[in-house]
Short mmCIF file of C-alpha atoms in Angstrom, two decimals:
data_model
loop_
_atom_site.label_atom_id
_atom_site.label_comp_id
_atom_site.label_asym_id
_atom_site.label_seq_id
_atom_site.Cartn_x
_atom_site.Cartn_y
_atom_site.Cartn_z
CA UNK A 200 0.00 0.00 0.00
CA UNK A 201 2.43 2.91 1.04
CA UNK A 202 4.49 1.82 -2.29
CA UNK A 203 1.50 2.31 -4.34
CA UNK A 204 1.18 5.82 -2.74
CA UNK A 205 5.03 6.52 -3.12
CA UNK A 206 4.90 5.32 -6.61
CA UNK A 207 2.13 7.96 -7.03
CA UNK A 208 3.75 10.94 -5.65
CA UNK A 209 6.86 10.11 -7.70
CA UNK A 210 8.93 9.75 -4.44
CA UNK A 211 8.53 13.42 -4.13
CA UNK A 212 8.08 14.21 -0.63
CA UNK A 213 8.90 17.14 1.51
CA UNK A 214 9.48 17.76 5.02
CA UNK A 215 8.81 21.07 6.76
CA UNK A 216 11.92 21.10 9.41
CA UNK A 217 12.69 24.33 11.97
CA UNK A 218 15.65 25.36 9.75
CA UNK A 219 13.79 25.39 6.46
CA UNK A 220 11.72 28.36 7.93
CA UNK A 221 14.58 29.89 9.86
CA UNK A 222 16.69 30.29 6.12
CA UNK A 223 13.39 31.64 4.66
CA UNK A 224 12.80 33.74 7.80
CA UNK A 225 16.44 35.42 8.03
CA UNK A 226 15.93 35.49 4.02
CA UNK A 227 12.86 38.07 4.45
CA UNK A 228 14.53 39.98 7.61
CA UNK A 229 17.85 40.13 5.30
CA UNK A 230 19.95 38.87 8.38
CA UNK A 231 23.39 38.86 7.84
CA UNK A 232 25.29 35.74 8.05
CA UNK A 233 26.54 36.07 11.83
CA UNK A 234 22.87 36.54 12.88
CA UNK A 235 21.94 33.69 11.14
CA UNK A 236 24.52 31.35 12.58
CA UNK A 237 23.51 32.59 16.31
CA UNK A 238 19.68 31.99 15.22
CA UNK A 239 21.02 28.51 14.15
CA UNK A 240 22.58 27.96 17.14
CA UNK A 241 19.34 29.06 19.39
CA UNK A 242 17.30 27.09 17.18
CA UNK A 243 19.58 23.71 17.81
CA UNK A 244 19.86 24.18 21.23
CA UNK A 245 15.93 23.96 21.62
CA UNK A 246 15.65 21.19 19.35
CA UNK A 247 17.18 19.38 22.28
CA UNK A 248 14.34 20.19 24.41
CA UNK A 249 11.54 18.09 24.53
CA UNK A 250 9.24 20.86 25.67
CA UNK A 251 9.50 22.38 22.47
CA UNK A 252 8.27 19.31 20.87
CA UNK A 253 4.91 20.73 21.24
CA UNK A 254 5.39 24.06 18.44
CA UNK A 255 5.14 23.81 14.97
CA UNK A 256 8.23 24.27 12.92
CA UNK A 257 7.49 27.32 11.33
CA UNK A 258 6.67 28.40 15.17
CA UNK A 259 10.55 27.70 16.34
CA UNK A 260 11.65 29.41 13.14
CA UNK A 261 10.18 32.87 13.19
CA UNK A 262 10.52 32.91 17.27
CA UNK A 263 14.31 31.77 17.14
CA UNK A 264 14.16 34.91 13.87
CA UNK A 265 12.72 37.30 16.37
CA UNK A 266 14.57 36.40 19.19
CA UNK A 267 17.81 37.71 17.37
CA UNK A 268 16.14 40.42 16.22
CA UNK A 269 15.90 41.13 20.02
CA UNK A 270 19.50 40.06 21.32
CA UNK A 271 20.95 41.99 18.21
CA UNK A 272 19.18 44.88 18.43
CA UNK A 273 17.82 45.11 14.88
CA UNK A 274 14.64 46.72 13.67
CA UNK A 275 12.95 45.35 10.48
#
């Protein structure tokens, strides 16, 4: 059965992770690279959590975003 269904969506299948909406995030707040690589690093050390198991990815990505928009001090 789940062949059938992969055979049908061509293998094509995409998973929404945390950093996949932190790059588009810092892409729209035109973060430079350092702030991204701190935002990486918030956003891996809560991936560790399980209490943060509970948000959605997009969630952890435009909180860890606006969390170094905080730290940093930089207004959009």
């Amino acid at each position: 059965m789940e062949s059938r269904i992969m055979e049908a969506l061509e293998f094509s299948l995409i998973v929404d992770t945390p950093i996949k909406y932190l790059e588009l995030y810092c892409r729209l707040n035109n973060l430079s690279d350092k702030n991204f690589y701190i935002a990486q690093y918030i956003l891996e050390l809560s991936l560790v959590e399980f209490g943060f198991m509970e948000f959605s990815s997009s969630m952890l990505g435009s909180s860890v975003t606006y969390l170094v928009n905080k730290i940093r001090k930089i207004s959009p």
